[in-house]
Amino acid sequence: MSGPATGGAPGGAPVLEVLEAGRGTTVQDLGRPGLAALGVGRSGAADRAALRLANRLVGNPEGHAGLEVTLGGLTLVATAAVTVAVAGAPCSVTVDGRAEPAYSCVRVPAGATVRLGTPSTGLRGYLAVRGGVDVAPVLGSRATDTLAGVGPPPVEAGTRLPVGRPRGPLPDVDLAPVSPPTGGDVRLRVLPGPRLDWCDPGAWAVLLATPWEVSADSDRVGLRLGGAELRRVRDGELPSEGTVPGALQLPPTGRPTLLLADHPVTGGYPVVGVVRSADVDRAAQARPGQRLRFVAG
Amino acid sequence: MRLLDCGDTALLVELADLDEVLALHAALLAAPPPGVVDLVPAARTLLLRTDPEAGADLDGVRRAVLAARPRPGARPDAGHVEVPVRYDGADLEEVGALTGLGARGVVEAHTAAEWTVAFCGFAPGFGYCVGGDDRLHVPRRRDPRTSVPAGSVALAGGFTGVYPRASPGGWQLLGRTDLPVWDLDRDPPALLAPGVRVRFVEVA
């Protein structure tokens, strides 16, 4: 097939054409704060620090939109020369089969194929393109909120993503020294939640003593955790109340759910603990089967 | 009033009832505490969220909440909306039986009352309308539906609301409206935003 899909207008803005989307790829920026009263959550990159880093590496403002890729498998072609960077879960990056480093500024010639492999640790990689992914914003953001159904649709094979106009110079640093997500237990600092008193007095100690395994049902909404059972001492329903990313909600099963970027704006399950905001990015990199350890503080 | 920490970036204010929530929400909307990016009213609580990257000053937020002087009965005033409804919902007869009003009586009570959107949640643009008629207090269905059509007008737990899009739901269905309550091309996109006063009008 030929035509504008593969050629792009001469001198026109580049377009990223997705050949394979992998297991789960969405457009994400830093989300849409300030709309919770209308029932719209913030959403945005699950690992915000990783998206910010990828953007910095290509000289973008940190809030530009990029691609959040789950466990790799993304393949795309650029219709014109672009500069990209990948951060987050460390995966192989190839351009027409040639290996390029992650956490680095990578030049991609027109027509070249970029492929992200499966990361060795962590879950979510972030591909930033110089100029940013320039799909139409929805309510001021290009983030895909998978729960609310707001923002661009999830990326799939055939999706065409326009690239914005670059602004400002490329940074002098072209390789960022970062510590990639750990492959072992993930330690997260947690504070007592507003409804810890819905549990028996020993629940906090159980939360801290238990290794919690991330379940396969986890997604951008939250991590379902398996481990011990936190016993509730109060029955009945809590009237729904506002929630935050990092909240550990306790459904009647007694096994907490750790809320992530696309969490519901309000929830009716008691929140027994809240992960420190600075640690939520690391929680979002935990893979199904990996274990979380909560430490007080 | 009880102030509860909700992690290192948010404060949950627990209040006696919804009237207190709405009054505090109105007071804080008029004078937002520094650093707060989201006020999330709910049935008994108001959540104040700060920007995690900006470095939260929760003590400052706490002081601002304690210093607020909500006027009892005050509600954020956000205008008035009429919602045209065809009262042909699947649960209308059952709500008539549950309330003892009969189907006609339910329609009359639902349309006679003035409702106010207290808060949104569940889905974008789903406004929880309160203050209607105490006789319309019915429980949720024991067996929630896996799909409730968009535009369904429903009742549960003293609230009424309109489903902005097809979704699972456990509320009792009274009827349907063609009025789009959620439209991304509108600013704000939610027709039933907190503080909006609502009247339901029967149409054939």
Short mmCIF file of C-alpha atoms in Angstrom, two decimals:
data_model
loop_
_atom_site.label_atom_id
_atom_site.label_comp_id
_atom_site.label_asym_id
_atom_site.label_seq_id
_atom_site.Cartn_x
_atom_site.Cartn_y
_atom_site.Cartn_z
CA MET A 1 0.00 0.00 0.00
CA SER A 2 1.30 3.44 -0.82
CA GLY A 3 0.11 6.99 -0.39
CA PRO A 4 0.36 9.40 2.47
CA ALA A 5 0.44 6.55 4.99
CA THR A 6 3.97 5.58 4.12
CA GLY A 7 5.44 8.59 2.39
CA GLY A 8 4.35 11.61 4.35
CA ALA A 9 4.22 14.98 2.67
CA PRO A 10 7.66 16.25 1.61
CA GLY A 11 8.88 18.51 4.36
CA GLY A 12 5.71 17.69 6.35
CA ALA A 13 5.60 16.89 10.02
CA PRO A 14 6.71 13.35 10.84
CA VAL A 15 4.16 10.68 11.67
CA LEU A 16 4.83 7.57 13.72
CA GLU A 17 3.06 4.60 12.16
CA VAL A 18 2.50 1.74 14.57
CA LEU A 19 3.14 -1.69 13.04
CA GLU A 20 2.77 -3.69 16.27
CA ALA A 21 1.41 -2.23 19.48
CA GLY A 22 2.57 -4.92 21.89
CA ARG A 23 0.51 -5.98 24.89
CA GLY A 24 -0.64 -2.56 25.90
CA THR A 25 0.46 0.80 24.53
CA THR A 26 -1.19 4.14 25.23
CA VAL A 27 -0.41 7.81 24.66
CA GLN A 28 0.37 9.45 28.01
CA ASP A 29 1.46 12.81 29.32
CA LEU A 30 1.28 14.07 32.89
CA GLY A 31 -2.52 13.93 32.92
CA ARG A 32 -5.42 16.29 33.57
CA PRO A 33 -5.45 17.58 37.15
CA GLY A 34 -8.27 19.75 38.44
CA LEU A 35 -11.24 17.87 36.95
CA ALA A 36 -11.92 15.37 39.74
CA ALA A 37 -15.04 17.25 40.78
CA LEU A 38 -16.49 16.39 37.34
CA GLY A 39 -15.63 12.73 37.80
CA VAL A 40 -12.47 12.84 35.67
CA GLY A 41 -9.25 11.62 37.25
CA ARG A 42 -5.76 12.84 36.58
CA SER A 43 -4.53 9.75 34.65
CA GLY A 44 -1.22 10.30 32.82
CA ALA A 45 1.95 8.19 32.79
CA ALA A 46 1.91 5.43 35.41
CA ASP A 47 5.65 6.08 35.97
CA ARG A 48 5.72 9.85 35.72
CA ALA A 49 9.44 10.17 36.40
CA ALA A 50 10.26 7.88 33.47
CA LEU A 51 8.15 9.88 31.01
CA ARG A 52 9.76 13.08 32.27
CA LEU A 53 13.24 11.64 31.77
CA ALA A 54 12.46 10.41 28.25
CA ASN A 55 11.17 13.87 27.37
CA ARG A 56 14.24 15.60 28.81
CA LEU A 57 16.54 13.35 26.79
CA VAL A 58 15.01 14.60 23.53
CA GLY A 59 14.81 18.23 24.64
CA ASN A 60 11.05 18.29 25.20
CA PRO A 61 9.18 19.96 28.02
CA GLU A 62 8.62 17.20 30.61
CA GLY A 63 4.85 17.22 30.09
CA HIS A 64 4.90 16.37 26.38
CA ALA A 65 2.99 13.26 25.36
CA GLY A 66 4.88 10.03 24.68
CA LEU A 67 4.03 6.36 24.46
CA GLU A 68 3.66 4.13 27.51
CA VAL A 69 4.55 0.59 26.44
CA THR A 70 3.76 -2.43 28.62
CA LEU A 71 6.37 -5.22 28.49
CA GLY A 72 7.75 -4.02 25.16
CA GLY A 73 6.69 -5.33 21.77
CA LEU A 74 6.12 -1.93 20.14
CA THR A 75 7.24 -1.58 16.53
CA LEU A 76 6.82 1.62 14.57
CA VAL A 77 8.04 3.43 11.50
CA ALA A 78 8.72 7.15 11.28
CA THR A 79 7.73 8.86 8.00
CA ALA A 80 10.48 11.46 8.45
CA ALA A 81 13.64 11.60 10.53
CA VAL A 82 12.89 11.85 14.25
CA THR A 83 14.77 11.73 17.53
CA VAL A 84 13.47 9.41 20.23
CA ALA A 85 14.44 8.23 23.71
CA VAL A 86 13.23 5.32 25.81
CA ALA A 87 13.15 5.34 29.61
CA GLY A 88 11.44 3.37 32.35
CA ALA A 89 11.68 -0.42 32.18
CA PRO A 90 15.03 -1.17 30.45
CA CYS A 91 14.32 -2.79 27.10
CA SER A 92 16.30 -3.30 23.96
CA VAL A 93 15.81 -0.52 21.40
CA THR A 94 16.62 -1.28 17.79
CA VAL A 95 16.53 0.96 14.72
CA ASP A 96 16.34 -1.14 11.55
CA GLY A 97 17.74 -3.98 13.63
CA ARG A 98 20.71 -2.03 14.97
CA ALA A 99 20.91 -1.93 18.77
CA GLU A 100 20.69 1.45 20.48
CA PRO A 101 20.97 2.15 24.20
CA ALA A 102 17.95 2.87 26.40
CA TYR A 103 18.01 6.08 28.45
CA SER A 104 19.65 7.75 25.47
CA CYS A 105 18.88 10.09 22.62
CA VAL A 106 18.43 8.00 19.44
CA ARG A 107 18.27 9.39 15.90
CA VAL A 108 15.87 7.57 13.62
CA PRO A 109 16.15 8.14 9.84
CA ALA A 110 13.03 8.53 7.71
CA GLY A 111 11.43 5.16 7.01
CA ALA A 112 13.46 3.30 9.65
CA THR A 113 11.76 0.76 11.91
CA VAL A 114 12.04 1.24 15.68
CA ARG A 115 11.42 -1.76 17.88
CA LEU A 116 11.22 -2.02 21.67
CA GLY A 117 12.03 -5.48 23.07
CA THR A 118 10.81 -7.07 26.27
CA PRO A 119 12.34 -5.33 29.29
CA SER A 120 14.65 -7.33 31.55
CA THR A 121 13.07 -5.79 34.67
CA GLY A 122 10.12 -3.51 35.25
CA LEU A 123 6.88 -3.30 33.33
CA ARG A 124 6.46 0.00 31.53
CA GLY A 125 8.75 1.71 29.05
CA TYR A 126 8.28 5.27 27.80
CA LEU A 127 9.13 6.36 24.30
CA ALA A 128 9.43 10.11 23.87
CA VAL A 129 9.80 11.68 20.45
CA ARG A 130 11.35 15.09 19.94
CA GLY A 131 8.38 17.46 19.47
CA GLY A 132 6.04 15.13 21.37
CA VAL A 133 3.18 12.93 20.20
CA ASP A 134 0.77 15.52 18.88
CA VAL A 135 -2.64 13.83 18.91
CA ALA A 136 -5.56 16.13 19.76
CA PRO A 137 -5.74 16.89 23.47
CA VAL A 138 -8.92 16.00 25.36
CA LEU A 139 -9.76 18.27 28.31
CA GLY A 140 -6.28 19.72 28.11
CA SER A 141 -4.34 16.46 28.09
CA ARG A 142 -3.29 13.69 25.69
CA ALA A 143 -3.39 11.03 28.39
CA THR A 144 -5.48 7.92 27.80
CA ASP A 145 -7.60 7.25 30.87
CA THR A 146 -8.43 3.58 30.44
CA LEU A 147 -11.04 3.56 33.21
CA ALA A 148 -12.92 6.76 32.36
CA GLY A 149 -12.60 6.33 28.59
CA VAL A 150 -11.23 9.84 28.18
CA GLY A 151 -8.36 10.73 25.86
CA PRO A 152 -6.98 9.12 22.70
CA PRO A 153 -7.92 5.49 22.10
CA PRO A 154 -5.32 2.84 23.02
CA VAL A 155 -2.61 2.51 20.40
CA GLU A 156 -2.98 -0.43 18.02
CA ALA A 157 -1.44 -1.67 14.80
CA GLY A 158 -2.21 0.93 12.15
CA THR A 159 -2.45 3.87 14.55
CA ARG A 160 -0.80 6.97 13.08
CA LEU A 161 0.63 9.41 15.59
CA PRO A 162 1.57 12.92 14.44
CA VAL A 163 4.75 14.39 15.88
CA GLY A 164 4.81 17.98 17.06
CA ARG A 165 7.28 20.68 16.13
CA PRO A 166 10.49 20.56 18.21
CA ARG A 167 11.21 23.50 20.43
CA GLY A 168 14.49 24.39 22.07
CA PRO A 169 17.86 22.70 21.77
CA LEU A 170 18.73 19.08 22.38
CA PRO A 171 20.41 18.58 25.75
CA ASP A 172 24.17 18.10 25.91
CA VAL A 173 23.75 14.94 27.96
CA ASP A 174 22.86 12.09 25.65
CA LEU A 175 22.91 9.16 28.07
CA ALA A 176 21.20 9.33 31.44
CA PRO A 177 22.61 7.36 34.38
CA VAL A 178 19.53 5.85 36.01
CA SER A 179 18.82 2.89 38.21
CA PRO A 180 16.33 0.72 36.37
CA PRO A 181 13.37 -0.88 38.16
CA THR A 182 14.43 -3.73 40.41
CA GLY A 183 13.79 -7.36 39.55
CA GLY A 184 13.52 -8.39 43.21
CA ASP A 185 11.14 -7.30 45.93
CA VAL A 186 9.94 -3.70 45.53
CA ARG A 187 10.13 -1.69 48.76
CA LEU A 188 7.53 1.03 49.09
CA ARG A 189 7.11 3.52 51.91
CA VAL A 190 3.55 3.59 53.20
CA LEU A 191 1.63 5.87 55.56
CA PRO A 192 -1.41 4.80 57.58
CA GLY A 193 -4.57 5.43 55.55
CA PRO A 194 -7.65 7.41 56.61
CA ARG A 195 -9.69 4.22 57.22
CA LEU A 196 -7.09 2.05 58.94
CA ASP A 197 -9.49 1.94 61.89
CA TRP A 198 -11.83 -0.22 59.80
CA CYS A 199 -9.33 -3.04 60.36
CA ASP A 200 -8.42 -4.96 63.47
CA PRO A 201 -5.57 -3.45 65.50
CA GLY A 202 -3.03 -5.91 64.12
CA ALA A 203 -3.70 -5.13 60.47
CA TRP A 204 -0.97 -2.49 60.11
CA ALA A 205 1.64 -4.94 61.38
CA VAL A 206 0.36 -7.60 58.99
CA LEU A 207 0.52 -5.13 56.09
CA LEU A 208 4.17 -4.40 56.88
CA ALA A 209 5.20 -8.00 57.60
CA THR A 210 3.62 -9.58 54.53
CA PRO A 211 5.28 -10.02 51.14
CA TRP A 212 2.51 -9.03 48.69
CA GLU A 213 2.47 -10.61 45.27
CA VAL A 214 1.29 -8.51 42.33
CA SER A 215 -1.58 -10.34 40.63
CA ALA A 216 -1.97 -10.84 36.88
CA ASP A 217 -5.23 -8.81 36.97
CA SER A 218 -3.25 -5.63 37.58
CA ASP A 219 -3.45 -2.73 35.15
CA ARG A 220 -3.24 1.06 35.00
CA VAL A 221 -6.16 1.31 37.42
CA GLY A 222 -4.41 -0.60 40.17
CA LEU A 223 -2.30 -3.49 41.39
CA ARG A 224 -4.24 -6.31 42.97
CA LEU A 225 -2.19 -7.87 45.71
CA GLY A 226 -2.13 -11.39 47.09
CA GLY A 227 -0.65 -12.34 50.44
CA ALA A 228 -2.18 -12.27 53.87
CA GLU A 229 -5.73 -11.25 54.67
CA LEU A 230 -6.26 -7.93 56.44
CA ARG A 231 -9.27 -8.40 58.68
CA ARG A 232 -11.94 -5.74 58.79
CA VAL A 233 -13.63 -5.11 62.11
CA ARG A 234 -16.24 -2.77 60.72
CA ASP A 235 -18.89 -4.11 58.44
CA GLY A 236 -21.25 -2.15 56.33
CA GLU A 237 -20.53 0.17 53.50
CA LEU A 238 -18.34 3.21 53.54
CA PRO A 239 -20.00 6.03 51.58
CA SER A 240 -17.77 6.58 48.53
CA GLU A 241 -15.02 9.14 49.06
CA GLY A 242 -12.22 10.68 47.03
CA THR A 243 -9.10 8.58 46.43
CA VAL A 244 -5.48 9.19 45.45
CA PRO A 245 -2.82 7.22 43.53
CA GLY A 246 -0.96 4.97 45.95
CA ALA A 247 -4.03 4.35 48.10
CA LEU A 248 -4.34 0.79 49.42
CA GLN A 249 -8.04 0.04 49.19
CA LEU A 250 -9.38 -2.93 51.07
CA PRO A 251 -12.24 -4.79 49.41
CA PRO A 252 -14.17 -7.45 51.38
CA THR A 253 -11.64 -10.11 50.27
CA GLY A 254 -9.15 -8.54 52.72
CA ARG A 255 -6.49 -8.28 50.00
CA PRO A 256 -5.57 -4.71 49.15
CA THR A 257 -5.54 -3.00 45.77
CA LEU A 258 -2.84 -0.37 45.21
CA LEU A 259 -4.38 2.38 43.07
CA LEU A 260 -2.41 3.71 40.10
CA ALA A 261 -2.82 6.49 37.51
CA ASP A 262 -6.30 5.56 36.19
CA HIS A 263 -7.86 4.95 39.60
CA PRO A 264 -11.52 5.87 40.08
CA VAL A 265 -12.05 9.40 41.37
CA THR A 266 -14.06 8.09 44.31
CA GLY A 267 -14.19 4.67 45.90
CA GLY A 268 -16.28 2.90 48.49
CA TYR A 269 -13.62 0.60 49.94
CA PRO A 270 -11.77 1.72 53.05
CA VAL A 271 -8.23 3.00 52.41
CA VAL A 272 -5.96 1.40 55.01
CA GLY A 273 -2.64 2.80 53.82
CA VAL A 274 -1.24 5.21 51.25
CA VAL A 275 2.09 4.73 49.46
CA ARG A 276 4.24 7.86 49.46
CA SER A 277 3.72 9.80 46.24
CA ALA A 278 7.43 9.60 45.42
CA ASP A 279 7.23 5.76 45.47
CA VAL A 280 4.12 5.32 43.31
CA ASP A 281 6.22 5.37 40.10
CA ARG A 282 8.18 2.37 41.36
CA ALA A 283 4.97 0.57 42.29
CA ALA A 284 3.79 1.07 38.70
CA GLN A 285 6.88 -0.82 37.46
CA ALA A 286 6.09 -3.97 39.47
CA ARG A 287 5.31 -6.95 37.29
CA PRO A 288 2.66 -9.57 37.89
CA GLY A 289 4.30 -12.18 40.11
CA GLN A 290 6.75 -9.70 41.61
CA ARG A 291 6.54 -8.97 45.34
CA LEU A 292 5.95 -5.70 47.16
CA ARG A 293 7.21 -4.97 50.67
CA PHE A 294 5.68 -2.08 52.56
CA VAL A 295 7.82 -0.16 55.02
CA ALA A 296 6.36 2.37 57.45
CA GLY A 297 7.14 5.98 56.64
CA MET B 1 -15.34 17.79 61.37
CA ARG B 2 -12.40 15.41 61.30
CA LEU B 3 -9.21 15.90 59.28
CA LEU B 4 -7.58 12.69 58.09
CA ASP B 5 -4.29 12.44 56.23
CA CYS B 6 -4.56 10.64 52.93
CA GLY B 7 -0.89 10.01 52.18
CA ASP B 8 1.62 12.83 51.81
CA THR B 9 -0.31 14.81 49.18
CA ALA B 10 -3.96 14.86 50.24
CA LEU B 11 -6.24 15.58 53.15
CA LEU B 12 -9.63 13.96 53.70
CA VAL B 13 -12.11 16.10 55.60
CA GLU B 14 -14.86 14.05 57.19
CA LEU B 15 -18.09 15.93 57.87
CA ALA B 16 -21.40 15.18 59.56
CA ASP B 17 -23.52 15.06 56.43
CA LEU B 18 -23.78 16.09 52.81
CA ASP B 19 -25.01 19.60 53.67
CA GLU B 20 -21.79 20.23 55.57
CA VAL B 21 -19.77 18.82 52.67
CA LEU B 22 -21.48 21.16 50.20
CA ALA B 23 -21.10 24.18 52.46
CA LEU B 24 -17.37 23.56 53.00
CA HIS B 25 -16.93 22.85 49.28
CA ALA B 26 -18.57 26.19 48.46
CA ALA B 27 -16.37 28.01 50.98
CA LEU B 28 -13.15 26.42 49.70
CA LEU B 29 -14.08 26.98 46.05
CA ALA B 30 -14.38 30.67 46.86
CA ALA B 31 -10.96 30.68 48.55
CA PRO B 32 -8.95 27.61 47.50
CA PRO B 33 -6.17 26.64 49.91
CA PRO B 34 -2.70 27.20 48.39
CA GLY B 35 -1.38 24.24 46.44
CA VAL B 36 -4.70 22.40 46.17
CA VAL B 37 -5.39 21.21 42.60
CA ASP B 38 -8.50 19.11 43.19
CA LEU B 39 -11.44 19.37 45.58
CA VAL B 40 -13.37 16.09 45.49
CA PRO B 41 -16.72 16.29 47.28
CA ALA B 42 -18.47 13.04 48.19
CA ALA B 43 -21.35 11.97 50.42
CA ARG B 44 -19.63 12.58 53.78
CA THR B 45 -16.18 13.81 52.87
CA LEU B 46 -14.26 16.41 50.94
CA LEU B 47 -10.86 15.35 49.63
CA LEU B 48 -8.27 18.06 49.01
CA ARG B 49 -5.52 16.96 46.62
CA THR B 50 -2.28 18.85 46.13
CA ASP B 51 0.16 18.55 43.25
CA PRO B 52 2.63 15.79 44.17
CA GLU B 53 5.43 17.40 42.19
CA ALA B 54 4.95 20.85 43.70
CA GLY B 55 5.76 19.64 47.21
CA ALA B 56 2.65 19.57 49.34
CA ASP B 57 2.21 21.83 52.34
CA LEU B 58 -0.45 19.79 54.07
CA ASP B 59 -0.11 21.86 57.24
CA GLY B 60 -1.03 24.94 55.24
CA VAL B 61 -4.00 23.10 53.73
CA ARG B 62 -5.07 21.95 57.18
CA ARG B 63 -4.93 25.52 58.49
CA ALA B 64 -6.95 26.79 55.54
CA VAL B 65 -9.66 24.17 56.14
CA LEU B 66 -9.85 25.01 59.84
CA ALA B 67 -10.01 28.72 59.04
CA ALA B 68 -12.79 28.31 56.47
CA ARG B 69 -16.16 29.65 57.59
CA PRO B 70 -18.75 27.66 55.65
CA ARG B 71 -22.23 29.13 55.66
CA PRO B 72 -24.76 26.47 56.64
CA GLY B 73 -26.96 25.64 53.68
CA ALA B 74 -24.51 27.19 51.20
CA ARG B 75 -24.02 25.27 47.96
CA PRO B 76 -21.83 26.05 45.01
CA ASP B 77 -24.26 27.73 42.60
CA ALA B 78 -23.64 26.46 39.13
CA GLY B 79 -26.88 27.22 37.32
CA HIS B 80 -29.99 25.28 36.43
CA VAL B 81 -30.71 22.41 34.05
CA GLU B 82 -33.97 20.82 32.88
CA VAL B 83 -33.71 17.15 31.97
CA PRO B 84 -36.50 15.86 29.68
CA VAL B 85 -37.34 12.25 30.63
CA ARG B 86 -39.43 9.49 29.09
CA TYR B 87 -40.54 7.59 32.18
CA ASP B 88 -40.52 4.08 30.74
CA GLY B 89 -37.71 2.56 32.82
CA ALA B 90 -37.46 -1.15 33.56
CA ASP B 91 -37.66 -0.60 37.33
CA LEU B 92 -40.42 2.03 37.46
CA GLU B 93 -43.11 -0.41 38.60
CA GLU B 94 -40.81 -1.89 41.24
CA VAL B 95 -39.88 1.55 42.58
CA GLY B 96 -43.60 2.34 42.69
CA ALA B 97 -44.12 -0.77 44.83
CA LEU B 98 -41.06 -0.17 47.04
CA THR B 99 -42.09 3.40 47.81
CA GLY B 100 -45.81 2.72 47.95
CA LEU B 101 -46.32 5.60 45.54
CA GLY B 102 -47.13 3.53 42.49
CA ALA B 103 -45.45 4.20 39.15
CA ARG B 104 -47.41 7.40 38.54
CA GLY B 105 -46.67 8.67 42.02
CA VAL B 106 -42.95 8.09 41.50
CA VAL B 107 -43.00 10.10 38.26
CA GLU B 108 -44.90 12.91 39.97
CA ALA B 109 -42.53 13.01 42.95
CA HIS B 110 -39.42 12.82 40.74
CA THR B 111 -40.58 15.69 38.50
CA ALA B 112 -41.98 17.86 41.30
CA ALA B 113 -38.75 18.00 43.30
CA GLU B 114 -35.82 20.32 42.79
CA TRP B 115 -32.58 18.36 42.91
CA THR B 116 -29.02 19.63 43.30
CA VAL B 117 -25.89 17.91 41.99
CA ALA B 118 -23.84 17.22 45.11
CA PHE B 119 -20.81 15.58 43.53
CA CYS B 120 -19.65 13.57 40.54
CA GLY B 121 -18.03 10.17 40.45
CA PHE B 122 -18.47 6.63 39.20
CA ALA B 123 -17.96 7.87 35.61
CA PRO B 124 -17.10 11.23 34.03
CA GLY B 125 -20.19 13.41 34.17
CA PHE B 126 -22.20 11.14 36.48
CA GLY B 127 -23.70 13.65 38.91
CA TYR B 128 -25.18 12.51 42.19
CA CYS B 129 -28.35 14.62 42.56
CA VAL B 130 -29.76 15.08 46.08
CA GLY B 131 -32.50 16.85 47.92
CA GLY B 132 -35.41 15.51 45.93
CA ASP B 133 -38.09 13.82 47.93
CA ASP B 134 -37.52 11.60 50.96
CA ARG B 135 -40.25 9.24 49.78
CA LEU B 136 -38.02 8.32 46.82
CA HIS B 137 -35.36 6.71 48.99
CA VAL B 138 -34.91 3.22 47.51
CA PRO B 139 -32.02 0.74 47.75
CA ARG B 140 -29.82 -0.28 44.86
CA ARG B 141 -30.82 -3.39 42.96
CA ARG B 142 -29.60 -6.57 44.60
CA ASP B 143 -28.41 -7.74 41.24
CA PRO B 144 -26.66 -4.93 39.33
CA ARG B 145 -27.08 -4.86 35.55
CA THR B 146 -23.99 -5.54 33.49
CA SER B 147 -25.00 -2.80 31.06
CA VAL B 148 -27.21 0.20 31.64
CA PRO B 149 -27.91 2.22 28.46
CA ALA B 150 -26.56 5.76 28.12
CA GLY B 151 -29.12 8.38 29.13
CA SER B 152 -30.81 6.14 31.71
CA VAL B 153 -32.35 8.14 34.54
CA ALA B 154 -32.03 6.21 37.76
CA LEU B 155 -32.59 6.30 41.49
CA ALA B 156 -30.84 4.77 44.53
CA GLY B 157 -30.06 5.58 48.13
CA GLY B 158 -31.73 9.00 48.09
CA PHE B 159 -29.78 10.04 44.97
CA THR B 160 -30.91 10.35 41.40
CA GLY B 161 -28.70 10.58 38.33
CA VAL B 162 -28.27 10.12 34.59
CA TYR B 163 -25.85 7.53 33.17
CA PRO B 164 -23.56 9.50 30.81
CA ARG B 165 -22.64 6.40 28.81
CA ALA B 166 -23.44 2.71 28.76
CA SER B 167 -21.90 1.07 31.81
CA PRO B 168 -22.63 -1.52 34.46
CA GLY B 169 -24.91 -0.18 37.16
CA GLY B 170 -27.05 -1.10 40.13
CA TRP B 171 -29.44 1.83 40.34
CA GLN B 172 -33.19 1.52 39.72
CA LEU B 173 -34.08 2.69 36.21
CA LEU B 174 -36.96 5.17 35.95
CA GLY B 175 -36.61 6.27 32.34
CA ARG B 176 -34.38 7.79 29.69
CA THR B 177 -33.28 11.18 28.47
CA ASP B 178 -31.80 12.23 25.13
CA LEU B 179 -30.00 15.13 26.79
CA PRO B 180 -26.24 14.50 26.55
CA VAL B 181 -25.02 14.98 30.11
CA TRP B 182 -21.37 14.47 29.11
CA ASP B 183 -19.98 16.13 25.99
CA LEU B 184 -16.27 16.63 25.48
CA ASP B 185 -16.95 19.45 23.02
CA ARG B 186 -18.68 21.46 25.73
CA ASP B 187 -16.96 23.51 28.43
CA PRO B 188 -17.41 22.24 31.06
CA PRO B 189 -18.16 18.83 29.54
CA ALA B 190 -20.34 17.77 32.48
CA LEU B 191 -23.84 19.21 32.38
CA LEU B 192 -24.55 17.94 35.89
CA ALA B 193 -21.55 19.44 37.70
CA PRO B 194 -21.54 20.02 41.46
CA GLY B 195 -23.91 22.81 42.46
CA VAL B 196 -26.16 22.58 39.39
CA ARG B 197 -29.88 22.58 40.27
CA VAL B 198 -31.85 20.00 38.30
CA ARG B 199 -35.47 19.53 37.38
CA PHE B 200 -36.72 16.43 35.59
CA VAL B 201 -39.53 17.10 33.10
CA GLU B 202 -41.74 14.35 31.74
CA VAL B 203 -41.96 14.09 27.96
CA ALA B 204 -44.06 11.71 25.90
#
